[in-house]
Short mmCIF file of C-alpha atoms and ligand atoms in Angstrom, two decimals:
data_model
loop_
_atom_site.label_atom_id
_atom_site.label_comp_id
_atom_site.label_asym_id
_atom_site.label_seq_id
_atom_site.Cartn_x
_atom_site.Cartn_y
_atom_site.Cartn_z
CA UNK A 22 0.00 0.00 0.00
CA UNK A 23 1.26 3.51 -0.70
CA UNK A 24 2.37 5.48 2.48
CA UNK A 25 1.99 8.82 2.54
CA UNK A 26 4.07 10.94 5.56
CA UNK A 27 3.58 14.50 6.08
CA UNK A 28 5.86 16.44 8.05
CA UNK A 29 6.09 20.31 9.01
CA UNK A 30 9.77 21.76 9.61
CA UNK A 31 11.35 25.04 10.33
CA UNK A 32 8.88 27.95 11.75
CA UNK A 33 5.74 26.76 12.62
CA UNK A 34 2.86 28.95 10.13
CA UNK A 35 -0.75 29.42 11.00
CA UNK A 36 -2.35 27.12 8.76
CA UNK A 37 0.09 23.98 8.70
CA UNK A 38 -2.88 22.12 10.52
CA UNK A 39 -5.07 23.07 7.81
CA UNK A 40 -2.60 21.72 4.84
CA UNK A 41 -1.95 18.30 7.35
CA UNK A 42 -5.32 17.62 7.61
CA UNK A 43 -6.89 18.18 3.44
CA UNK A 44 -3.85 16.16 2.76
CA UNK A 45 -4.40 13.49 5.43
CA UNK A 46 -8.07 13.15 4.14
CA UNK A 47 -7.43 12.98 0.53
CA UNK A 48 -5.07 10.36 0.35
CA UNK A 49 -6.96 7.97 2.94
CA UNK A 50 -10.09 8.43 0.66
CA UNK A 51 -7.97 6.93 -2.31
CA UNK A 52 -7.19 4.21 0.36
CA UNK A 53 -3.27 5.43 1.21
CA UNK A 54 -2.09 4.73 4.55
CA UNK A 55 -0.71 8.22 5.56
CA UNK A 56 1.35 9.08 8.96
CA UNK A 57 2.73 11.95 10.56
CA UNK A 58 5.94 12.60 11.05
CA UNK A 59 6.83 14.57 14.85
CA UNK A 60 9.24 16.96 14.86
CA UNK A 61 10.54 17.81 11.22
CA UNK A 62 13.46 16.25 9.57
CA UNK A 63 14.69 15.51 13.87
CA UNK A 64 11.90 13.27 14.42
CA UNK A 65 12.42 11.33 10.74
CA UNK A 66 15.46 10.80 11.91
CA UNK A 67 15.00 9.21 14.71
CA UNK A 68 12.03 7.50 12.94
CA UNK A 69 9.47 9.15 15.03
CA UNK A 70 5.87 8.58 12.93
CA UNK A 71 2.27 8.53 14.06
CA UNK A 72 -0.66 6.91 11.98
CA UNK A 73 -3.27 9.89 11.44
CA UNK A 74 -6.63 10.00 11.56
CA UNK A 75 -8.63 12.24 9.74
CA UNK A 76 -11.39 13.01 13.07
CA UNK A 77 -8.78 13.77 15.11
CA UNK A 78 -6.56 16.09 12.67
CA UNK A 79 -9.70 18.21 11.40
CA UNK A 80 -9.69 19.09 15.34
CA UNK A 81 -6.33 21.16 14.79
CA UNK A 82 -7.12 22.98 11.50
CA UNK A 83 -8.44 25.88 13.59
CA UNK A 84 -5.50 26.65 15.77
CA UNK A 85 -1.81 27.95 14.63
CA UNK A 86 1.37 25.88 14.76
CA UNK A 87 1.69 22.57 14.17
CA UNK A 88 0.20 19.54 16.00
CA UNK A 89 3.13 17.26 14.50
CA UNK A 90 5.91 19.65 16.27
CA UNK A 91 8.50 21.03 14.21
CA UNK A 92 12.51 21.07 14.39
CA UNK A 93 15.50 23.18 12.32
CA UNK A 94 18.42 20.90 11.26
CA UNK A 95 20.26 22.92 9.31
CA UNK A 96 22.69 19.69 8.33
CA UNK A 97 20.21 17.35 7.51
CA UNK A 98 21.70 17.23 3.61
CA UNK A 99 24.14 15.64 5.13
CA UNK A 100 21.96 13.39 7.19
CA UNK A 101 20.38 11.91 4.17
CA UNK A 102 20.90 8.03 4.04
CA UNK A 103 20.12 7.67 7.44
CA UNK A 104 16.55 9.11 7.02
CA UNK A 105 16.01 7.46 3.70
CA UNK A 106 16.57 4.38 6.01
CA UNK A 107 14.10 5.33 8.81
CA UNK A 108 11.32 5.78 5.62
CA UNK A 109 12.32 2.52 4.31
CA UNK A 110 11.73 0.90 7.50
CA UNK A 111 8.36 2.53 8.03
CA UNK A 112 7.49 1.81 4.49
CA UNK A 113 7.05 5.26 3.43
CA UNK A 114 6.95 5.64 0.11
CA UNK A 115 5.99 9.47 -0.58
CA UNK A 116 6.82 12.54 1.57
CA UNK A 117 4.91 16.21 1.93
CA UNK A 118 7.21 18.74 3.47
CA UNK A 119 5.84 21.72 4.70
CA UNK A 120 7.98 24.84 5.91
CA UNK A 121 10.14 27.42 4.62
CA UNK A 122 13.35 27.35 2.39
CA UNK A 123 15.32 25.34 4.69
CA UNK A 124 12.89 22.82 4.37
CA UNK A 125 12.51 22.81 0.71
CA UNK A 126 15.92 22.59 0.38
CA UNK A 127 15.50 19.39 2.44
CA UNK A 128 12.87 18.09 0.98
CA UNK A 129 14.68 18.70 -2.65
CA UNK A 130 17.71 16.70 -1.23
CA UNK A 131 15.67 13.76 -0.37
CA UNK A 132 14.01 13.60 -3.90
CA UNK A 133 17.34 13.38 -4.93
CA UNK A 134 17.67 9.81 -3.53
CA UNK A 135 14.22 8.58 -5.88
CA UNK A 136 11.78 9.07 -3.32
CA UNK A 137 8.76 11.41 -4.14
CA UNK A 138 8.68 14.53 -2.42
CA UNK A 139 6.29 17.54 -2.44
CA UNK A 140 7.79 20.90 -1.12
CA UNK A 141 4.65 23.20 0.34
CA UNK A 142 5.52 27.09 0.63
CA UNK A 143 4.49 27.64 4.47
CA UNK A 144 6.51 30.59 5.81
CA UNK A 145 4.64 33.61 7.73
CA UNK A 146 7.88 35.15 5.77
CA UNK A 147 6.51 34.53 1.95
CA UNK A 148 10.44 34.55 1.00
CA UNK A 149 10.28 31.29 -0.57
CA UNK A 150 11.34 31.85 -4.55
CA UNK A 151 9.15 30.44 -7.19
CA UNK A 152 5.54 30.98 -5.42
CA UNK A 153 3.65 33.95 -4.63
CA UNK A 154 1.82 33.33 -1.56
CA UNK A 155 3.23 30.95 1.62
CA UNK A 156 0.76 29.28 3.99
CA UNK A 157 0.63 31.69 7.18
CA UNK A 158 1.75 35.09 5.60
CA UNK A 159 -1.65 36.15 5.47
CA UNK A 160 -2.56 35.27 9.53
CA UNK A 161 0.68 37.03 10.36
CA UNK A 162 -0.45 40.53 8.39
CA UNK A 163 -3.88 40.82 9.74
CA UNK A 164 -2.11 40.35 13.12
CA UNK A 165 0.34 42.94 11.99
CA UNK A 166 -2.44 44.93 10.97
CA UNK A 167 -4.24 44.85 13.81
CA UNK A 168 -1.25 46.20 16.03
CA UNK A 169 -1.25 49.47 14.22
CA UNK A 170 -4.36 50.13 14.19
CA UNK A 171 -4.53 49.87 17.56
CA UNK A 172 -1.19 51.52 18.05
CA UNK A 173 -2.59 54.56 15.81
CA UNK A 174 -5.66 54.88 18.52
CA UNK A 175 -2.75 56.54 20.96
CA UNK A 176 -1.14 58.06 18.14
CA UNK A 177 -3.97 60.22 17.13
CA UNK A 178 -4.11 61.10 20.72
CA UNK A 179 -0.28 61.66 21.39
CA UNK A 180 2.67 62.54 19.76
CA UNK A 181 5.00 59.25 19.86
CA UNK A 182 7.35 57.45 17.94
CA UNK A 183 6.20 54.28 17.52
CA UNK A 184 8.08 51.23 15.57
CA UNK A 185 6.73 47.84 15.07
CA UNK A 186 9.26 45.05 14.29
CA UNK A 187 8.39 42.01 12.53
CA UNK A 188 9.47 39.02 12.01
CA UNK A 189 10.71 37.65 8.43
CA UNK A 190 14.33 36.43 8.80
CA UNK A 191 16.23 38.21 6.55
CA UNK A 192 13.22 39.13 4.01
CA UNK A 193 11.18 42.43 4.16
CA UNK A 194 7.98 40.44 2.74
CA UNK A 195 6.05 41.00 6.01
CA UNK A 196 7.39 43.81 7.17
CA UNK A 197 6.47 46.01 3.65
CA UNK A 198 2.64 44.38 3.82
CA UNK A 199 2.36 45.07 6.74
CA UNK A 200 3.29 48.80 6.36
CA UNK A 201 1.69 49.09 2.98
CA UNK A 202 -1.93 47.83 4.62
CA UNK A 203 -1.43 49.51 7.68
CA UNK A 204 -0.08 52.92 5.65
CA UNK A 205 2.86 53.51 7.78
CA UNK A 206 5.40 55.97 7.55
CA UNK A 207 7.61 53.65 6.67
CA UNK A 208 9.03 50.52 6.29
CA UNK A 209 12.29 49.77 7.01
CA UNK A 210 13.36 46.45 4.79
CA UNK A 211 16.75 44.37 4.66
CA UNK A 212 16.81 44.32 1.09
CA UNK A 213 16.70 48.24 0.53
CA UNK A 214 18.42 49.88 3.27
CA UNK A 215 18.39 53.68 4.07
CA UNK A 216 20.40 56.29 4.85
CA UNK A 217 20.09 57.61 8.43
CA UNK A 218 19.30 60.87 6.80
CA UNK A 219 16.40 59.91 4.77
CA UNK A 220 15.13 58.43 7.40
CA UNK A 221 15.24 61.07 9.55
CA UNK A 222 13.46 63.71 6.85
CA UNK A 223 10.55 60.77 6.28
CA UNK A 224 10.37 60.73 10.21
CA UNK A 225 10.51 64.43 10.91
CA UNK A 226 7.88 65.33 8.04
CA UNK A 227 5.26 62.69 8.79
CA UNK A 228 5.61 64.31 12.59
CA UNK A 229 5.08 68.00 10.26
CA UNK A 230 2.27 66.15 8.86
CA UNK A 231 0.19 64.57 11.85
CA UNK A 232 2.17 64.82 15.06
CA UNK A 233 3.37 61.28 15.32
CA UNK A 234 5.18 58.56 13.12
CA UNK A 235 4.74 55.10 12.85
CA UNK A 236 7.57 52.83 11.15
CA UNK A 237 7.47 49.15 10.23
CA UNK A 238 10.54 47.59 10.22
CA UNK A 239 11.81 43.84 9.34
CA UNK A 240 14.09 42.33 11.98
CA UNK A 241 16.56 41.53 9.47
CA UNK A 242 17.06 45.63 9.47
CA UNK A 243 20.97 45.86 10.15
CA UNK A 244 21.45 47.66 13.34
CA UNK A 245 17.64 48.00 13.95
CA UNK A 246 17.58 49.07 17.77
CA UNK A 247 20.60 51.78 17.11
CA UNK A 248 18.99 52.95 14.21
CA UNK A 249 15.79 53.39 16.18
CA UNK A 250 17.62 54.80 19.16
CA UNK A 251 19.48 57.52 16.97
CA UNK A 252 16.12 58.08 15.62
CA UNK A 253 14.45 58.95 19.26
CA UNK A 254 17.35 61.39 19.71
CA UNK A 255 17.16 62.75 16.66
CA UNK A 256 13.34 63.74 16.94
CA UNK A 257 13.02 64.30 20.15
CA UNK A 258 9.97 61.94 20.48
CA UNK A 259 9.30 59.60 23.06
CA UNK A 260 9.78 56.02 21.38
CA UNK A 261 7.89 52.82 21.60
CA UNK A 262 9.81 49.92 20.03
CA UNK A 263 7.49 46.43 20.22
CA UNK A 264 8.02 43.76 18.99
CA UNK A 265 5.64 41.15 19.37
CA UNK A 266 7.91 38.26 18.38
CA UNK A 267 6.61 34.70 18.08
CA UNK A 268 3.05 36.02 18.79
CA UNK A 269 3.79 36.78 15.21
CA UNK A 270 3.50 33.59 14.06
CA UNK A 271 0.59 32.44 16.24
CA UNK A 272 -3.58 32.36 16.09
CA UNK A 273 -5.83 31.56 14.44
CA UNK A 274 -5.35 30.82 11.09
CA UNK A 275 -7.38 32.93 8.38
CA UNK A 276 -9.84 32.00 6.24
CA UNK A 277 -7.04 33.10 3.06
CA UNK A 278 -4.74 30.69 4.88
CA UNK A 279 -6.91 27.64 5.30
CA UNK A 280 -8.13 28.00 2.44
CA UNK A 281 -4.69 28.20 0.57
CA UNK A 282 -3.53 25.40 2.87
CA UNK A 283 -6.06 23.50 1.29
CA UNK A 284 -4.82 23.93 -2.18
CA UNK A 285 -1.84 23.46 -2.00
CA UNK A 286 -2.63 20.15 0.18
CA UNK A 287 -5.00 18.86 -2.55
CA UNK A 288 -2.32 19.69 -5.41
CA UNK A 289 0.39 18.36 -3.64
CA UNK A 290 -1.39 14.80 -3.11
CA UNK A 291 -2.73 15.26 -6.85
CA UNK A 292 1.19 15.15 -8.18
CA UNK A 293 1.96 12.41 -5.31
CA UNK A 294 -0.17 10.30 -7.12
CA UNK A 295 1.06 11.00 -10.60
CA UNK A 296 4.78 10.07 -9.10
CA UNK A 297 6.10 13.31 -9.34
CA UNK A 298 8.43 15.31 -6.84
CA UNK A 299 8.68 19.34 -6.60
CA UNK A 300 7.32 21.88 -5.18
CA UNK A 301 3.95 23.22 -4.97
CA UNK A 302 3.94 26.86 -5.40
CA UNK A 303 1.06 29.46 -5.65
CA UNK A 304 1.34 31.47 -9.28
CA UNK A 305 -1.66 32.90 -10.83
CA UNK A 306 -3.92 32.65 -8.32
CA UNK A 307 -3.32 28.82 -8.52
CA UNK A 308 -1.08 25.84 -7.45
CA UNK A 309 1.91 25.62 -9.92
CA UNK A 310 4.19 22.38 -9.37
CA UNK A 311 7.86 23.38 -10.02
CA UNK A 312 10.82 20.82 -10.59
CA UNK A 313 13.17 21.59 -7.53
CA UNK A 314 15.62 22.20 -9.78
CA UNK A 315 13.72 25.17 -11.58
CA UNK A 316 13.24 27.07 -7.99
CA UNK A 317 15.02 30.31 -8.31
CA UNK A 318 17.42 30.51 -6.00
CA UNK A 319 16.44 32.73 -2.80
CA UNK A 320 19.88 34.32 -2.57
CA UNK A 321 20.76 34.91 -5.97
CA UNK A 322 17.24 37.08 -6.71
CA UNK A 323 18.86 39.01 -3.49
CA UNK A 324 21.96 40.01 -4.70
CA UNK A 325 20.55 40.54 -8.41
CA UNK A 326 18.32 43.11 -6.72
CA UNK A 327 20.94 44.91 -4.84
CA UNK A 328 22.77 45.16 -7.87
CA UNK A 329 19.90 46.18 -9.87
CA UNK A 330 19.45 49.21 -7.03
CA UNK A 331 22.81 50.08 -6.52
CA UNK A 332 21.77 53.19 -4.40
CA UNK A 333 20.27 50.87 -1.75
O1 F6P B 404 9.77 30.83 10.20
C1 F6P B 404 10.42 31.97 9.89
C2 F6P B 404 10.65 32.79 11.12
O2 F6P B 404 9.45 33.03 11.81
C3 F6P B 404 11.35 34.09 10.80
O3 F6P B 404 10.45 35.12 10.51
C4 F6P B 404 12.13 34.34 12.06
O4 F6P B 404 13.27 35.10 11.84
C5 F6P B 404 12.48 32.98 12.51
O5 F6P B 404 11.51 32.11 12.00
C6 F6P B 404 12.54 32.87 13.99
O6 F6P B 404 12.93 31.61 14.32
P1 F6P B 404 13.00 31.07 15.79
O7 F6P B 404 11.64 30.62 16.16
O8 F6P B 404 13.96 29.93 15.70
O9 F6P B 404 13.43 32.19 16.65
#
């Protein structure tokens, strides 16, 4: 019998439940044995696997994280026989990986071996290269979202200086939604740095404007909390610096996300079943299966774009 074993690794994403679940239930419908794996690409090491059930996963699908428990291994490439042998033992014949680059790049590595694999974009980040939407980015900005407008309440009230960091690694993604939705001041992004002057004039003439300024900034920013500090000085404005952390990357998951989750899921198991490996992007507004070998590579779009803005 086919085995089917889904597994979520890196940063947990608010709708991971969602994707384990619609996957879960399609393949046991076509009469697939499916398990989970705990803990990431850690727990298939150690061979770590738990037969699902499709009553009791549906029961997670509403809540953030993931039930399976997730791990980063950032040597598991070289780790790869030894988890090909803890499949073989368990008899699983086809993997879903959910989770960010890391984890596609693991999941890639163990197609490598013959085994079919199926890479799902779920990152609150959205930094994975070759899809356009990532399973939790869209939870994460209406949380984002939801800060400033509460933080703009005060704001209209009293004068402050108010910055919001976000998560997203080294990637602006969900910092510059955030700010774009939320029409902040400003976002401050890794991939386009400014000068502390500019920043200062954007600051000083949204204060002109309406007595307070609001800035968005990624934590990848380099020197974030100087830059900020200077920044208080500088304006003269008493500063509120929060950031919220992995509350981030937690709650409920929204209906965009399920529903995406979903997708992707049913996608995935569709190519599972036609033997192919990849990974299941979002393009178009629909699921696009991509060789791993055709995924534009994260780091190389980076430093194309820097050179492309040489000013940044
Ligand atoms: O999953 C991605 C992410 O949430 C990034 O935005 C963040 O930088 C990182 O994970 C944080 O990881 P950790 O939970 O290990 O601190």
């Amino acid at each position: 019998m086919p085995t089917l074993a889904i597994l979520t690794s890196g940063g947990d994403s608010p709708g991971m439940n969602m994707a384990i679940w619609q996957a879960n239930a399609a393949m046991q419908v076509l009469g697939w044995q499916t398990l989970g794996v705990k803990e990431g690409f850690t727990g298939l090491l150690r061979g770590d696997f738990l037969k699902l059930e499709t009553s009791d996963t549906m029961r997670y699908t509403r809540y953030g994280g993931t039930f399976l428990a997730s791990s980063r291994d950032p040597d598991f490439a070289l780790k790869i026989p030894e988890a090909i042998d803890q499949l073989e033992q368990a008899g699983i014949t086809h993997l879903l990986v959910l989770g960010g680059n890391g984890s596609i790049r693991g999941a890639a590595a163990l197609a490598n071996t013959g085994i079919k694999v199926i890479g799902i974009p779920a990152t609150i980040d959205n930094d994975v290269a070759g899809s356009n939407d990532s399973i939790g980015f869209d939870t994460a900005c209406n949380f984002g979202l939801q800060m400033i407008d509460q933080f703009r309440d005060t704001l209209e009230a009293l004068p402050r200086l108010c910055v919001l960091e976000t998560l997203g690694g080294d990637s602006g993604f969900l910092a510059l939604e955030i700010a774009r939705a939320g029409g902040a001041d400003c976002a401050l992004l890794p991939e386009h740095p400014i000068s502390s002057l500019e920043l200062l004039q954007i600051t000083q003439a949204a204060i002109k404007h309406h007595h307070y300024a609001l800035i968005v900034a990624s934590e990848g920013y380099e020197d974030l909390e100087q830059t900020v500090l200077n920044l208080e000085r500088e304006t003269g404005l008493r500063l509120r610096f929060s950031r919220p952390s992995h509350a981030m990357r937690g709650g409920r998951p929204s209906s965009h996300d399920r529903s995406l989750a979903a997708a992707l899921a049913l996608a995935a198991c569709n190519a599972l079943t036609k033997g192919e490996s990849g990974m299941m992007g979002w393009q178009d507004g629909k699921a696009k299966r991509l060789d791993f070998k055709d995924i534009p590579n994260q780091k190389i779009l980076k430093m194309e774009n820097q050179k492309k803005n040489p000013e940044t």
